[in-house]
mmCIF file of C-alpha atoms in Angstrom:
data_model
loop_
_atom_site.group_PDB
_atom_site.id
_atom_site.type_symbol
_atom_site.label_atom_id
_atom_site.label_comp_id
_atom_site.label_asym_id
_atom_site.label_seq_id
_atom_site.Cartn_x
_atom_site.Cartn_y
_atom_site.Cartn_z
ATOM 1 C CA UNK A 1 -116.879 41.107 -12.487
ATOM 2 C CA UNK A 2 -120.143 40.981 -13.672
ATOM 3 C CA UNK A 3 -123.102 43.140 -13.626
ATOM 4 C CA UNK A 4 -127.048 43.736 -13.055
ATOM 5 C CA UNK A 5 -127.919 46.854 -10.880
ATOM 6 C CA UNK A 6 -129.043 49.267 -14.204
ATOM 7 C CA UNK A 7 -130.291 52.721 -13.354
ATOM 8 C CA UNK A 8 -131.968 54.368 -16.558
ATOM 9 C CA UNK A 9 -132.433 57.892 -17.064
ATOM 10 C CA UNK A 10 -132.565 60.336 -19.633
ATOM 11 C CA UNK A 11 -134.774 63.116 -21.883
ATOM 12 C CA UNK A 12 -136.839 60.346 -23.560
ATOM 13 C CA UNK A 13 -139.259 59.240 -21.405
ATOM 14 C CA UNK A 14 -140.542 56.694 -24.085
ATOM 15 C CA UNK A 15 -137.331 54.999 -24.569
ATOM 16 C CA UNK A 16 -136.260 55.116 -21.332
ATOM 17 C CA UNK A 17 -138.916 52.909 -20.256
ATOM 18 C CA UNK A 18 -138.599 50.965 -23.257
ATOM 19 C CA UNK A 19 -134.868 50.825 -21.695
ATOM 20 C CA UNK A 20 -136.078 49.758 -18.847
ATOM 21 C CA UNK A 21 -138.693 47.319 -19.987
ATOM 22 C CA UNK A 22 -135.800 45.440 -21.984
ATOM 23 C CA UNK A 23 -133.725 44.872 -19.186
ATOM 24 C CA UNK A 24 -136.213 43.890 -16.654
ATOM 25 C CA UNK A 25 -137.208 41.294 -18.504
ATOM 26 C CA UNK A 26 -134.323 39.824 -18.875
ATOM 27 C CA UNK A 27 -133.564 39.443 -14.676
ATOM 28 C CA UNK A 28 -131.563 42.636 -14.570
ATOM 29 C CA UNK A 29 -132.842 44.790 -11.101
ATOM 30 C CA UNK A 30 -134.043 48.303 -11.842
ATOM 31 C CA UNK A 31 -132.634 50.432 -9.449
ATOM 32 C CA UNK A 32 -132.161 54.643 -8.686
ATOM 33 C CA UNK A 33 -129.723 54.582 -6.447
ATOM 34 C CA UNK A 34 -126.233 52.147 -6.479
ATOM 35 C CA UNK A 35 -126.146 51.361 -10.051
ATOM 36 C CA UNK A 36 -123.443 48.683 -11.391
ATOM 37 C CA UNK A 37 -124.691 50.046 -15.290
ATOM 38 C CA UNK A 38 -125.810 53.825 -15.918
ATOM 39 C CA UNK A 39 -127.491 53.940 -19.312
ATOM 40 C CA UNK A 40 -128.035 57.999 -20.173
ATOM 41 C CA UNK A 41 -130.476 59.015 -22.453
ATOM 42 C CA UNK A 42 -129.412 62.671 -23.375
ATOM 43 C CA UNK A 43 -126.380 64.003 -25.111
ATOM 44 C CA UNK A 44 -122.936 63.031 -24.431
ATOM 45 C CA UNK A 45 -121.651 66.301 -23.104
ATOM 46 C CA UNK A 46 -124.994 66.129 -20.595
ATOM 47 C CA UNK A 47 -124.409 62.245 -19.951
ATOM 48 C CA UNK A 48 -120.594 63.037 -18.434
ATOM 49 C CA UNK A 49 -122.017 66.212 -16.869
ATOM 50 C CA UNK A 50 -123.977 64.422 -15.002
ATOM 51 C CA UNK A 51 -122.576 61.276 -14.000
ATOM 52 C CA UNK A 52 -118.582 60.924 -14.930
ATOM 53 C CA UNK A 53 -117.557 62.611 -11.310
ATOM 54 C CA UNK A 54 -119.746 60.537 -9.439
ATOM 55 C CA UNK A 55 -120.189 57.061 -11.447
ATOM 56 C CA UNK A 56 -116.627 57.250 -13.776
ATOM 57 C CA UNK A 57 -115.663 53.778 -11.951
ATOM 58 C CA UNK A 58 -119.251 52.163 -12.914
ATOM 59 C CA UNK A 59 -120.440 51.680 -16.699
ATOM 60 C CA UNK A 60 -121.829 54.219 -18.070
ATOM 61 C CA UNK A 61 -123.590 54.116 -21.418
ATOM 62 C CA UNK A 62 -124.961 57.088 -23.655
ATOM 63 C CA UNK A 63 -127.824 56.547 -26.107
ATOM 64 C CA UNK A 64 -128.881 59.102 -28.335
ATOM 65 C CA UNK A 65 -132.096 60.509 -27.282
ATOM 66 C CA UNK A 66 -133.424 58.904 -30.413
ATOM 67 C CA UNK A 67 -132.182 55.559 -29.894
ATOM 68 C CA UNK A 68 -130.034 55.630 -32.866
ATOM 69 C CA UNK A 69 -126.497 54.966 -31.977
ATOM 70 C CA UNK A 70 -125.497 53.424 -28.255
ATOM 71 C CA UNK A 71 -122.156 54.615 -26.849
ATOM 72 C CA UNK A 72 -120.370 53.057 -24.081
ATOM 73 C CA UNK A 73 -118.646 55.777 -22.345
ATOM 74 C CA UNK A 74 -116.745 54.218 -19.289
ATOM 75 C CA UNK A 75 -115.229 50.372 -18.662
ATOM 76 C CA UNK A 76 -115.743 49.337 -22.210
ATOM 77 C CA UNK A 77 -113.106 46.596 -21.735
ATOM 78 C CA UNK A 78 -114.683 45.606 -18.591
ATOM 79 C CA UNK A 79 -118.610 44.927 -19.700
ATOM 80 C CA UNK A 80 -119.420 48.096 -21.008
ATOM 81 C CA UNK A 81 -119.411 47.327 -24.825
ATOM 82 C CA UNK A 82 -121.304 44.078 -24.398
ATOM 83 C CA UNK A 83 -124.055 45.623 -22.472
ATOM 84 C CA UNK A 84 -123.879 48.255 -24.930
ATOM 85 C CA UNK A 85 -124.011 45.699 -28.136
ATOM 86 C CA UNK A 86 -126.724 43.832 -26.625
ATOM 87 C CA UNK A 87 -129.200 47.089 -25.936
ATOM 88 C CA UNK A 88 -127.860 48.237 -29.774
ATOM 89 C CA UNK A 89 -129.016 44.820 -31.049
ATOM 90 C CA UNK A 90 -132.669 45.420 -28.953
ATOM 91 C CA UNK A 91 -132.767 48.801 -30.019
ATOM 92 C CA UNK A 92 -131.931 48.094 -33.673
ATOM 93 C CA UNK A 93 -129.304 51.200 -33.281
ATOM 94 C CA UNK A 94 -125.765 51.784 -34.351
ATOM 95 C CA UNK A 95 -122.559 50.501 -31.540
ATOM 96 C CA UNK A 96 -119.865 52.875 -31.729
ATOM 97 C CA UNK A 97 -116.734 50.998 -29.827
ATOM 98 C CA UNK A 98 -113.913 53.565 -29.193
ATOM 99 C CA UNK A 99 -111.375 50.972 -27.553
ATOM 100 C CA UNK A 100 -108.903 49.565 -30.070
ATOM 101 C CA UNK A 101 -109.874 46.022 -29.610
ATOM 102 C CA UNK A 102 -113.405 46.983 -30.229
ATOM 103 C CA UNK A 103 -112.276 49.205 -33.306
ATOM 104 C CA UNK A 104 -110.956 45.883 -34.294
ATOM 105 C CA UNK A 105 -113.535 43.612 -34.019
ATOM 106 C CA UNK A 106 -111.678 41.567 -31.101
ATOM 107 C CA UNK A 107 -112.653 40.924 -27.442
ATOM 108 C CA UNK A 108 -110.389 42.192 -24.451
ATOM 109 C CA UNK A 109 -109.111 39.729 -22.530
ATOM 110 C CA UNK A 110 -111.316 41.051 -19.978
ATOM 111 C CA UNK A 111 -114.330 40.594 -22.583
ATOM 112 C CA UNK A 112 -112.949 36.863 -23.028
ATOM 113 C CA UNK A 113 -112.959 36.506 -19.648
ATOM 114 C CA UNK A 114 -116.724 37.549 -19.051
ATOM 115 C CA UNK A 115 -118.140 35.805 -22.045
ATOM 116 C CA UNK A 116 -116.434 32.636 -20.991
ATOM 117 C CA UNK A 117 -117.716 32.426 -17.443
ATOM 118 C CA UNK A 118 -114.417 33.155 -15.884
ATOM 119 C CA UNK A 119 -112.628 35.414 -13.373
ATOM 120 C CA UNK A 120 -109.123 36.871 -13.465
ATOM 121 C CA UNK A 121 -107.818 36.092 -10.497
ATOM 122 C CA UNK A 122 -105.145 38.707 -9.085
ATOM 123 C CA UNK A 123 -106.273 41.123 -11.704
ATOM 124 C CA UNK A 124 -103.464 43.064 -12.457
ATOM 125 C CA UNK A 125 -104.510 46.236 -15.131
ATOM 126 C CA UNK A 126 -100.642 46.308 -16.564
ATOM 127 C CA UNK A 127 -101.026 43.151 -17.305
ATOM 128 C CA UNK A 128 -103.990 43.472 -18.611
ATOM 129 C CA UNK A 129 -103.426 46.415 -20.831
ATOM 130 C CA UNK A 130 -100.191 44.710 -22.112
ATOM 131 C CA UNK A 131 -102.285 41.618 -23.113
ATOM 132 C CA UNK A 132 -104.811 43.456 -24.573
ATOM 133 C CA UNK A 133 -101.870 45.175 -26.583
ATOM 134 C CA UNK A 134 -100.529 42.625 -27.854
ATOM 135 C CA UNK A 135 -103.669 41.290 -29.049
ATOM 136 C CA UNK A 136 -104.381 44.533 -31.170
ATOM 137 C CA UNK A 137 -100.651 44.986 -32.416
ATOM 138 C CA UNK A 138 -99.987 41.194 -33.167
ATOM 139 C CA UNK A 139 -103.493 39.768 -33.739
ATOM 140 C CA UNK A 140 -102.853 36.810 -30.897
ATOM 141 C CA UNK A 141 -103.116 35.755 -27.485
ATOM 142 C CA UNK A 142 -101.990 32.687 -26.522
ATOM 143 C CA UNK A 143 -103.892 30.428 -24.202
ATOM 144 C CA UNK A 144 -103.031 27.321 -22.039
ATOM 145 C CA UNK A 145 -105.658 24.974 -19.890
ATOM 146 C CA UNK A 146 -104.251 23.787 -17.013
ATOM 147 C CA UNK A 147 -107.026 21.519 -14.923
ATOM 148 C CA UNK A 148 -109.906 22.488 -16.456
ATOM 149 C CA UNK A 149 -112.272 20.096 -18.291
ATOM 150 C CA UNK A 150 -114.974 22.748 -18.924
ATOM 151 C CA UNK A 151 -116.294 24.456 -21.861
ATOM 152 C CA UNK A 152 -114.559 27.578 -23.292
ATOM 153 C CA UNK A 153 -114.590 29.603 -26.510
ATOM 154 C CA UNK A 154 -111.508 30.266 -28.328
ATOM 155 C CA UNK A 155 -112.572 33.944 -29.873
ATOM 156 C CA UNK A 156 -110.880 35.624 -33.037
ATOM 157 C CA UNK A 157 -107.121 36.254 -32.084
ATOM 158 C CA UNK A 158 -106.775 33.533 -29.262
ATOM 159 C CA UNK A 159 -104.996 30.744 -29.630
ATOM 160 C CA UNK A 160 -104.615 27.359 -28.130
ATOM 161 C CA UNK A 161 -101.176 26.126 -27.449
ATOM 162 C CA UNK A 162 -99.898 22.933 -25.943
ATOM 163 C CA UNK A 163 -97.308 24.320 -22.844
ATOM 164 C CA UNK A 164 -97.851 26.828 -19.956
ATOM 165 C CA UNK A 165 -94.561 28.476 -20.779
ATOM 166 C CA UNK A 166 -95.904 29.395 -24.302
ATOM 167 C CA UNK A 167 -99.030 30.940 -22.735
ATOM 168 C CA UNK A 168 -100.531 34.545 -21.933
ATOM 169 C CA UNK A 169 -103.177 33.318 -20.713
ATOM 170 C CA UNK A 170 -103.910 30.158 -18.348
ATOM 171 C CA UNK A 171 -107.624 28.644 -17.566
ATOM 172 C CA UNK A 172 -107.754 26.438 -14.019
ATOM 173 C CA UNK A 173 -109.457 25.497 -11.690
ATOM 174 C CA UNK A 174 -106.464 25.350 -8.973
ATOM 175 C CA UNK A 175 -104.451 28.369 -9.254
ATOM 176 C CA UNK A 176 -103.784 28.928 -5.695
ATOM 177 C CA UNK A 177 -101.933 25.698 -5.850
ATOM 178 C CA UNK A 178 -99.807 26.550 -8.899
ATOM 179 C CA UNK A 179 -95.986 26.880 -7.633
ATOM 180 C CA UNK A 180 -94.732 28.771 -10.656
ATOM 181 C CA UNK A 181 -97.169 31.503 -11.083
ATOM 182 C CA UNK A 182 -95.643 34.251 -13.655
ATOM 183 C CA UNK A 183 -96.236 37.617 -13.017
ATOM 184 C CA UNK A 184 -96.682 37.935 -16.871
ATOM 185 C CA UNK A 185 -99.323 35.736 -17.352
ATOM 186 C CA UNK A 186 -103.025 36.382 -16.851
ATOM 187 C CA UNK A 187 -104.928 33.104 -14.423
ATOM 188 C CA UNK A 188 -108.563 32.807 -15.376
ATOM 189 C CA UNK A 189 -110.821 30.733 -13.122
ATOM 190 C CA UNK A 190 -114.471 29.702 -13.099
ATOM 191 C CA UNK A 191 -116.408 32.009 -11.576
ATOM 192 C CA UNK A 192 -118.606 29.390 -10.189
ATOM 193 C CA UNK A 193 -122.001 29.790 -11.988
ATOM 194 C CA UNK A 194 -125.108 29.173 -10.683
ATOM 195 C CA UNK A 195 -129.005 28.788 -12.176
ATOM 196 C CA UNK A 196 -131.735 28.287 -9.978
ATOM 197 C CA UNK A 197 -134.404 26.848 -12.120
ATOM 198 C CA UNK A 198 -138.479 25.835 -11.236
ATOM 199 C CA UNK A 199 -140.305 23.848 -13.885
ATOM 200 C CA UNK A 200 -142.906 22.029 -14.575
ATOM 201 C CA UNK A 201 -142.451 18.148 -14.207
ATOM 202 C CA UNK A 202 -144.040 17.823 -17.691
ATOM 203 C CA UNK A 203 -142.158 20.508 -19.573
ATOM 204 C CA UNK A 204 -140.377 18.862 -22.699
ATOM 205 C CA UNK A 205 -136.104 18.564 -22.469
ATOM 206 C CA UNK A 206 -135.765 21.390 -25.373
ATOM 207 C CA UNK A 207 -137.326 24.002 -23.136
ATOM 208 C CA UNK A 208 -135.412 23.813 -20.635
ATOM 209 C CA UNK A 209 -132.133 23.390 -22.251
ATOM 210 C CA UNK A 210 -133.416 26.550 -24.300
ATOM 211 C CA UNK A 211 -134.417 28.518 -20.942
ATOM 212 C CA UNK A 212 -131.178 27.602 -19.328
ATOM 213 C CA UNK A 213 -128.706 29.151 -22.865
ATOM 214 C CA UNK A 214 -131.474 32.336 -22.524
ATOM 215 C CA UNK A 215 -130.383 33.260 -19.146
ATOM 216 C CA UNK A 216 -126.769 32.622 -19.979
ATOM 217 C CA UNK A 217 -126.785 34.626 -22.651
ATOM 218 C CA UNK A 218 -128.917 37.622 -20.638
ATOM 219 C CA UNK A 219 -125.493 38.257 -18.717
ATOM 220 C CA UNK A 220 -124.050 37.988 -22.202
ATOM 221 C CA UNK A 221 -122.582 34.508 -20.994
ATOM 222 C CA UNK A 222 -122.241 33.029 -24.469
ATOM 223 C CA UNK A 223 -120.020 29.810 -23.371
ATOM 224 C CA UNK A 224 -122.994 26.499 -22.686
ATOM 225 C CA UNK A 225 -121.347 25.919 -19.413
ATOM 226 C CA UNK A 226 -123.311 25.838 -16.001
ATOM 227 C CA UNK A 227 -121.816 25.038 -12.738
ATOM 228 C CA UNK A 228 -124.686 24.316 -10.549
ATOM 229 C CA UNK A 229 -128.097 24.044 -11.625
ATOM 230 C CA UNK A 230 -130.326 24.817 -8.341
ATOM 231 C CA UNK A 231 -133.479 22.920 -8.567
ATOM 232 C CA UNK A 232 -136.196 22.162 -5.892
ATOM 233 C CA UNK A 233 -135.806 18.752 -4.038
ATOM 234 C CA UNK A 234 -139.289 17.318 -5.393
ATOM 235 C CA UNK A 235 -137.254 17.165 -8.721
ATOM 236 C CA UNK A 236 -134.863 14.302 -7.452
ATOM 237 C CA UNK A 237 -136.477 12.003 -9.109
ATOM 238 C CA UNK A 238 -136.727 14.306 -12.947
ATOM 239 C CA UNK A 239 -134.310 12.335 -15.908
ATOM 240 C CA UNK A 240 -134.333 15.190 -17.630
ATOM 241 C CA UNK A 241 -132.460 16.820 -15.084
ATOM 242 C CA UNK A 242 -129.273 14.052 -15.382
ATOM 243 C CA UNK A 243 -129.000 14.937 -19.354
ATOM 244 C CA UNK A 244 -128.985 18.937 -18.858
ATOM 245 C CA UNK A 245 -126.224 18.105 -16.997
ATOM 246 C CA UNK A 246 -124.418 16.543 -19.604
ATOM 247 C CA UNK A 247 -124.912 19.191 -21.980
ATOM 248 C CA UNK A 248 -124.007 22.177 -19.458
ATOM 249 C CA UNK A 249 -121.054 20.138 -17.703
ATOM 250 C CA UNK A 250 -123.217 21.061 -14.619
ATOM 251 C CA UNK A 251 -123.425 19.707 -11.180
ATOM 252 C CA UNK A 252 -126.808 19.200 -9.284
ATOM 253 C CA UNK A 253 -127.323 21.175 -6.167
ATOM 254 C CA UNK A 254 -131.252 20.152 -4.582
ATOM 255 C CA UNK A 255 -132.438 22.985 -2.625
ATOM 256 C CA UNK A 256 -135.200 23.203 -0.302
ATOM 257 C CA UNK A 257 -139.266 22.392 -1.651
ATOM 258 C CA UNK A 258 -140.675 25.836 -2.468
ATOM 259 C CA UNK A 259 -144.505 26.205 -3.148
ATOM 260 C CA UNK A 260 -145.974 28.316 -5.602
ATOM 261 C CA UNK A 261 -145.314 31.693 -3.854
ATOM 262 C CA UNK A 262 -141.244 31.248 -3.165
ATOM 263 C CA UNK A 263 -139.361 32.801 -5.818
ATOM 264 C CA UNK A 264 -136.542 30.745 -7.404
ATOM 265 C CA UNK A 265 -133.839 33.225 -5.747
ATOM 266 C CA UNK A 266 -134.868 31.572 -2.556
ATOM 267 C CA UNK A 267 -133.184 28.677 -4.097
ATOM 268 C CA UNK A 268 -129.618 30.692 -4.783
ATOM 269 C CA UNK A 269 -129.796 33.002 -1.568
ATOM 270 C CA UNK A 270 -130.151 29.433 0.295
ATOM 271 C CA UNK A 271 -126.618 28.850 -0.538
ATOM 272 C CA UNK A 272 -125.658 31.902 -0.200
ATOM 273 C CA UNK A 273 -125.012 32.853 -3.753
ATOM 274 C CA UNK A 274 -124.821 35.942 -4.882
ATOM 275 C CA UNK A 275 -127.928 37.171 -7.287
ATOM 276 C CA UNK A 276 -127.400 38.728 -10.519
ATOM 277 C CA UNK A 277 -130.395 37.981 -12.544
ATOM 278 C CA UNK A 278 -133.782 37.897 -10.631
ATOM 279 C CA UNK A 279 -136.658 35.661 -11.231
ATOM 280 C CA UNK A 280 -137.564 35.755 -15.440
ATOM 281 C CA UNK A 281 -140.735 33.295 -16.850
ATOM 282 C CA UNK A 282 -138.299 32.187 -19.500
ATOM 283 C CA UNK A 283 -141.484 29.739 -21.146
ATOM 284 C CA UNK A 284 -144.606 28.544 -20.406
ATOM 285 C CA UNK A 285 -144.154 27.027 -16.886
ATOM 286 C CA UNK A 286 -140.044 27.307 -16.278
ATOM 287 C CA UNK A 287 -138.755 30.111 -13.906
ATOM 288 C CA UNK A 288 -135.032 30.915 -13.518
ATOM 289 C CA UNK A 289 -132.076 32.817 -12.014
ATOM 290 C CA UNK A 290 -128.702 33.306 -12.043
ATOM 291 C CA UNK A 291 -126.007 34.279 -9.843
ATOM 292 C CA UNK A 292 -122.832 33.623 -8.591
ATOM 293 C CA UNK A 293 -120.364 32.328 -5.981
#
């Protein structure tokens, strides 16, 4: 579901490195050919031109070429207007959502999904669309945790409710073992999120609870949960590392010692995890990454 391989192109040579610049920094990988994210700097007629035949299944995303209003073209639902928002926000530019949940001010379900750290599992796009229907037409979705002790954000127009049978959606961790699965229902798991993380023995609690939120929130993960945090084995011994877990309902996965050179994906790819954000310098001394499994 989620997203990092941006290719940036456009008539604005300043802003698309400025573009560029933004995203780099924040983990996402650069790239010109393969792109998960298109961001066109040009005019919408020459942004579809060019890349709707090719790229209409990946996100593509039209800015102005002077920066002053960001358009997601493509898979707003699906990623598309929160990339978009977030590169507004940077850019200090106008959003202009098309969708009729954005109209609205609402997340998708598939928005609710992504922001919460989970994945749909068996997505099914009628489903989807009906959902995401009835959340424009009625105002509500209703949702119903089944095994899951995690963190989640209940959003404007979703609802809590106390039975599976009164649910739209359900958030668990065992859905393969469920023996009434309804065909109407959305299943949401955790997508099993992982941050590698090198630090300085000496670097204070608040940093690296701060650096840890940061690189949630640079996949526009805006739920404090954390399923492993990947740290070097000669940090066994860190109690710091015991109350971040507390606070991110994380588990503690102790990788191999890396020197100075290793980057901290070494940690992730060591467990075979896919990487979505590369190594950032989120503060003075504390490296991290993010991917998942």
């Amino acid at each position: 579901m989620y997203v990092s391989r941006i290719l940036v192109n456009g008539v604005n040579k300043d802003l698309v490195k400025q573009i560029k610049g933004l995203f780099s920094e924040l983990g996402y990988w650069i790239v010109y050919n393969d792109p998960d994210i298109i961001i066109s700097v040009n005019s919408i007629n020459n942004t579809i031109r060019k890349y709707f035949a090719k790229f209409h299944n990946k996100i593509i995303i039209n800015v102005v070429p002077d920066g002053s209003s960001v358009i997601p073209l493509t898979k707003e639902h699906s990623g598309g207007s929160l990339i978009s928002s977030f590169l507004a926000d940077s850019l200090g530019a106008n959003l202009v959502l098309t969708t009729s949940t954005g109209v609205k001010g609402l997340y998708s379900v598939e928005e609710f999904s992504w922001l919460n750290g989970f994945s749909i599992y068996g997505y099914d796009r009628k489903i989807v669309n009906s959902l995401n229907k009835k959340l424009v037409t009625e105002g509500k979705v209703n949702v119903y945790v089944d095994s899951y002790k995690g963190n989640y954000i209940l959003y404007d127009g979703y609802s809590l409710v106390d039975h599976k049978t009164k649910a739209d959606l359900i958030i668990s961790e065992n859905v393969d073992s469920m023996e009434d699965k309804s065909s109407n229902r959305l299943y949401l798991i955790p997508s099993g999120i992982y941050i590698g993380i090198r630090y300085l023995e000496s670097t204070p609690l608040d940093v690296l609870v701060y650096s840890l939120r940061m690189t949630l929130k640079s996949l526009y993960i805006l739920n404090d949960r954390i399923d492993y945090i990947v740290v070097p084995s000669s940090l066994k011994n860190d109690k710091k590392l015991h109350q971040i877990t507390k606070y991110y309902y994380s588990n503690i996965i102790y990788g191999s010692d890396v020197d100075e050179r290793s980057s901290c994906e070494a940690l992730l790819k060591e467990l075979k995890v896919k990487v979505l954000l590369k190594d950032v310098r989120r503060a003075f001394g504390v490296i991290t990454c993010l991917g998942v499994k």
